[in-house]
XYZ file of N, CA and C in Angstrom:
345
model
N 18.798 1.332 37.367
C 17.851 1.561 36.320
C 18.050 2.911 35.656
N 16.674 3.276 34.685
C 17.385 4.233 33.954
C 16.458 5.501 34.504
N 16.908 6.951 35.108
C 16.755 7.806 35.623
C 16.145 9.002 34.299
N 15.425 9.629 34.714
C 14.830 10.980 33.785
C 15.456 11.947 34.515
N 15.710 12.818 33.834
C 16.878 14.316 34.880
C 16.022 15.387 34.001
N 15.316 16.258 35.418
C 14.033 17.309 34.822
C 15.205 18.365 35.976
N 15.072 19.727 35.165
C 15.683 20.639 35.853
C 14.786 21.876 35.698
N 14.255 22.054 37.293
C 13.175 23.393 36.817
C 13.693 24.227 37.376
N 12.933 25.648 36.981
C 12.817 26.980 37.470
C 12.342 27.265 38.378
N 12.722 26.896 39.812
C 12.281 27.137 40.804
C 12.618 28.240 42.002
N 12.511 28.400 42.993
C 12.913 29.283 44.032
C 12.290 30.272 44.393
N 13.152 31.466 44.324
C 12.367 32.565 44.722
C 11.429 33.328 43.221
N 11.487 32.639 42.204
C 11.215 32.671 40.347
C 9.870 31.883 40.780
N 9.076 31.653 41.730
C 8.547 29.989 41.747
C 6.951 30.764 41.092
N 6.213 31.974 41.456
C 4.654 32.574 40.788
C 5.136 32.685 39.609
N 6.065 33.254 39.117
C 6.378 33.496 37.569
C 6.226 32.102 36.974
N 6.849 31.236 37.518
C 7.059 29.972 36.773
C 5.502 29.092 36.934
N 4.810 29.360 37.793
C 3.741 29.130 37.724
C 2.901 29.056 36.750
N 2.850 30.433 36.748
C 2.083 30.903 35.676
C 2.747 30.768 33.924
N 3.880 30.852 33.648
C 4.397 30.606 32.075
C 4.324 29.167 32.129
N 3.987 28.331 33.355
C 3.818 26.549 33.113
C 2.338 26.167 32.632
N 1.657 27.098 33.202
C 0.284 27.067 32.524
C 0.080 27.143 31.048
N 0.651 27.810 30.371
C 0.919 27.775 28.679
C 1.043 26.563 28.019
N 2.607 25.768 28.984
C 3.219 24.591 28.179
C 2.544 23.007 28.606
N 2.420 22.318 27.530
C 1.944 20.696 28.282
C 2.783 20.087 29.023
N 2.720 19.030 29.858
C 3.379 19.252 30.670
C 4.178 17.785 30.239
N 5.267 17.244 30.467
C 6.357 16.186 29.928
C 5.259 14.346 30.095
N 4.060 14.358 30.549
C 3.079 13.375 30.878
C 3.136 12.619 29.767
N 3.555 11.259 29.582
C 3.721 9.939 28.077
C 2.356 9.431 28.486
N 2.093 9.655 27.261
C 0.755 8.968 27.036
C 0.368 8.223 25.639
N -0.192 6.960 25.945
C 0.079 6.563 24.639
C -1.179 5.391 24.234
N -1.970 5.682 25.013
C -3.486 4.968 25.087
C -4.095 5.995 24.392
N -4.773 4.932 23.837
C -5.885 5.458 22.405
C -7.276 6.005 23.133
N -7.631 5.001 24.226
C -8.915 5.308 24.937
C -9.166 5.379 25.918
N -10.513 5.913 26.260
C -10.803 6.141 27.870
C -12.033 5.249 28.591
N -12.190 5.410 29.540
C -13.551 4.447 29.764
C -14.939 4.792 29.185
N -14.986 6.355 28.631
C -16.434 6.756 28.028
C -16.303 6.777 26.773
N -14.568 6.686 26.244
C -15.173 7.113 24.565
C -14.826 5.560 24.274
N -14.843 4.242 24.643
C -14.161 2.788 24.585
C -14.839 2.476 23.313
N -15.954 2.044 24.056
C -17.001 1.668 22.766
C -17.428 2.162 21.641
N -17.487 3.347 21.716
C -18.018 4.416 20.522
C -16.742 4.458 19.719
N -15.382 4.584 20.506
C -14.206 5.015 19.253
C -14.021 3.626 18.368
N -14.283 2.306 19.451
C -13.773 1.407 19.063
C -14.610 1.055 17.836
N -15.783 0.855 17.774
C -16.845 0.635 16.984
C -16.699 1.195 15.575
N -16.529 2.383 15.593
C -16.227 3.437 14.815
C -14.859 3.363 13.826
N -13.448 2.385 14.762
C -12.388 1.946 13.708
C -12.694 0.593 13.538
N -14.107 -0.128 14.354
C -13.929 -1.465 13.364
C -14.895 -1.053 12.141
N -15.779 -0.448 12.084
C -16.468 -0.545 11.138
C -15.850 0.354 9.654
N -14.583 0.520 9.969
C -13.594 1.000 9.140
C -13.249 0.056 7.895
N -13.213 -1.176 8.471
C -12.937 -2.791 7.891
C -13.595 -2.565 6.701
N -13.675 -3.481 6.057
C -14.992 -3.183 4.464
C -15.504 -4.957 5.440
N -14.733 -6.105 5.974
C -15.261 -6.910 6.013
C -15.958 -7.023 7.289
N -15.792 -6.331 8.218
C -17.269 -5.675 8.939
C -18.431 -5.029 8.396
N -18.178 -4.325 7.451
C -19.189 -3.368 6.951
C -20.220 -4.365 6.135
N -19.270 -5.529 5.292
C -19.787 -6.388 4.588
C -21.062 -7.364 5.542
N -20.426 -7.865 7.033
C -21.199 -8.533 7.638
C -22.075 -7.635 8.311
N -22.369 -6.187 8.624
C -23.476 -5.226 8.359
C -24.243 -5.505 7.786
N -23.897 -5.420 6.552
C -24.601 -5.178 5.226
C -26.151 -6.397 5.535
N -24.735 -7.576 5.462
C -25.788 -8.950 5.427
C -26.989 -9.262 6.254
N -26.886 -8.267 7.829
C -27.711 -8.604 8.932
C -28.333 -7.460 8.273
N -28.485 -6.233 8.217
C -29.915 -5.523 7.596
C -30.464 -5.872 6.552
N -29.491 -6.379 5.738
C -30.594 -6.641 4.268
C -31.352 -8.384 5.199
N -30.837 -8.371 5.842
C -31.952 -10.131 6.214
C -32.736 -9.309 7.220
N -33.133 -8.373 7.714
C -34.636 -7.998 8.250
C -35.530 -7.396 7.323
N -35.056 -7.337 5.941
C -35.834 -7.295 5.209
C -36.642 -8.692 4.807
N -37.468 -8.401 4.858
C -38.969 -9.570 4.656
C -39.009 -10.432 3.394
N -38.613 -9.572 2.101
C -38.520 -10.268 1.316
C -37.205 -10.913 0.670
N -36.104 -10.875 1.662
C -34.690 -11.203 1.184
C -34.252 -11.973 2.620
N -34.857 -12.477 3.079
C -34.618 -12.689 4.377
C -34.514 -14.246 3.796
N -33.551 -14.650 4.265
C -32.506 -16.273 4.155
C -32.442 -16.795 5.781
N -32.101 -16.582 6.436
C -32.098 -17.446 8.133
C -32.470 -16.240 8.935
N -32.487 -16.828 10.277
C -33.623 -16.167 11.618
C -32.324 -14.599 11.177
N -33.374 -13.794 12.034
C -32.711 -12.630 12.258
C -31.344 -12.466 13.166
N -31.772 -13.310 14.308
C -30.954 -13.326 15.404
C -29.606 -14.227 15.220
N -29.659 -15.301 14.138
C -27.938 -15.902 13.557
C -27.513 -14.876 12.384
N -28.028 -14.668 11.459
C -27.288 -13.776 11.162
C -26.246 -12.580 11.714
N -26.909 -12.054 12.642
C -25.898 -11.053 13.555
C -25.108 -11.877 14.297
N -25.149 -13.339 14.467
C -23.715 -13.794 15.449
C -22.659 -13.879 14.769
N -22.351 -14.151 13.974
C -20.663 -13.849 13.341
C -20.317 -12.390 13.600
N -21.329 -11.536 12.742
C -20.700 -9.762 13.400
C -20.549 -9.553 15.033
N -21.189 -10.058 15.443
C -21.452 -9.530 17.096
C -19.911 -10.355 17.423
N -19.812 -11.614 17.370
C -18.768 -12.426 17.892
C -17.438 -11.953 17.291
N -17.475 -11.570 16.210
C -16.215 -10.612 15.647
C -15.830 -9.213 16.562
N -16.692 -8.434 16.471
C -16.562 -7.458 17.295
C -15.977 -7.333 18.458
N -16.906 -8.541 19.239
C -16.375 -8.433 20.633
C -14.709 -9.476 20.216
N -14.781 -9.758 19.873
C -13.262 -10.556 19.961
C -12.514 -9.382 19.711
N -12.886 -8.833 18.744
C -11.758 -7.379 18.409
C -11.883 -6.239 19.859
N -12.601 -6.098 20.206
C -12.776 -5.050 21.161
C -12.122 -5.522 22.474
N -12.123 -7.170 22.919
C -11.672 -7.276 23.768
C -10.127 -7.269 23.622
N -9.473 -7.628 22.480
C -8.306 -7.806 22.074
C -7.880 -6.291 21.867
N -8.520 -5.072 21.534
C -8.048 -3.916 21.663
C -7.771 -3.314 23.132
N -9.325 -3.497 24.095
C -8.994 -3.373 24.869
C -7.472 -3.704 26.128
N -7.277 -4.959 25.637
C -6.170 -5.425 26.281
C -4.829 -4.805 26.286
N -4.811 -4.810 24.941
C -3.756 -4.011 24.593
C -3.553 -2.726 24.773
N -4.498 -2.139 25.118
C -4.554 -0.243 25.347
C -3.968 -0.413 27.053
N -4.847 -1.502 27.524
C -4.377 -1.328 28.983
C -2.759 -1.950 29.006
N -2.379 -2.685 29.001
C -1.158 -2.676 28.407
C -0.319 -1.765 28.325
N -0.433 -0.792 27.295
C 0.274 0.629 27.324
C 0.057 1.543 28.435
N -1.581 1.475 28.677
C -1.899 2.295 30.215
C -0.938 1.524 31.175
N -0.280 0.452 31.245
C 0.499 0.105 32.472
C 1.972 0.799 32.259
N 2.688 0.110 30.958
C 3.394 0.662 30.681
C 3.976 2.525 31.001
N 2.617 3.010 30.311
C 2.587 4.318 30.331
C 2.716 4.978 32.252
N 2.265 4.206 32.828
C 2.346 4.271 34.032
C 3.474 4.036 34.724
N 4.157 3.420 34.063
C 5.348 3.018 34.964
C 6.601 3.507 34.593
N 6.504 4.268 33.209
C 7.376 5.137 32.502
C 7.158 6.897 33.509
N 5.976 7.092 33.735
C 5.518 8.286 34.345
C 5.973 8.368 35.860
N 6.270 7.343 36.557
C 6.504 6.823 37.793
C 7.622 7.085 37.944
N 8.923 7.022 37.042
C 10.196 6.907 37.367
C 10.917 7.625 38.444
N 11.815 7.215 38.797
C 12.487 8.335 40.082
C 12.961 9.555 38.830
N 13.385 10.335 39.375
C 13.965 11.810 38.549
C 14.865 12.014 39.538
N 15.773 12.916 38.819
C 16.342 13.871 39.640
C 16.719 15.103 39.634
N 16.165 16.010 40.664
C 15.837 17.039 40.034
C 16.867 18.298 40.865
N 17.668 18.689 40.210
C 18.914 20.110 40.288
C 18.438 21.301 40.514
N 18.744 21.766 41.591
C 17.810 23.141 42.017
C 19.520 24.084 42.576
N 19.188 25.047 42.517
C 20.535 26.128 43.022
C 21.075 26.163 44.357
């Protein structure tokens, strides 16, 4: 398979290098969009990016209005709600996905050249 070759500054150099490693990020692939606390809030936030989310918004507040109100409150919001979650679960999937990926890229053997 295919090997990563990391060559550090180590030895009797090893507090110095300590400390100037603290500065730099460290070589970690990462490539997931989300986490378990910001899931919902980020996700929400790029669907309602859509205009045709925003549109099926639109339609469920203007129908709790009293005098524009066309069907129950509670069908109106099932097309948005059922959209959503189809998108969110289908994002979700895919992020974890890369979280595996990303995991198994991070995992690799190395080999690492010391003096």
């Amino acid at each position: 398979g295919k090997h990563r070759i990391v060559i550090p500054c180590l030895g009797h150099f090893k507090e110095e290098y300590e400390k100037v490693s603290k500065l730099y990020m460290n070589n970690k692939i990462q490539t997931t969009r989300y986490t378990l606390l910001n899931f919902l809030p980020r996700n929400l936030f790029e669907q309602f990016h859509r205009v045709a989310n925003l549109y099926f918004l639109f339609l469920v507040v203007l129908n709790w209005v009293p005098l524009v109100e066309a069907f129950q409150k509670e069908i109106t919001m099932l097309p948005l709600i059922g959209v959503l979650t189809i998108i969110a679960v289908k994002d979700g999937l895919e992020d974890y996905s890369r979280y595996k990926m990303d995991k198994q890229i991070n995992n690799l053997v190395t080999k690492v050249y010391s003096r």
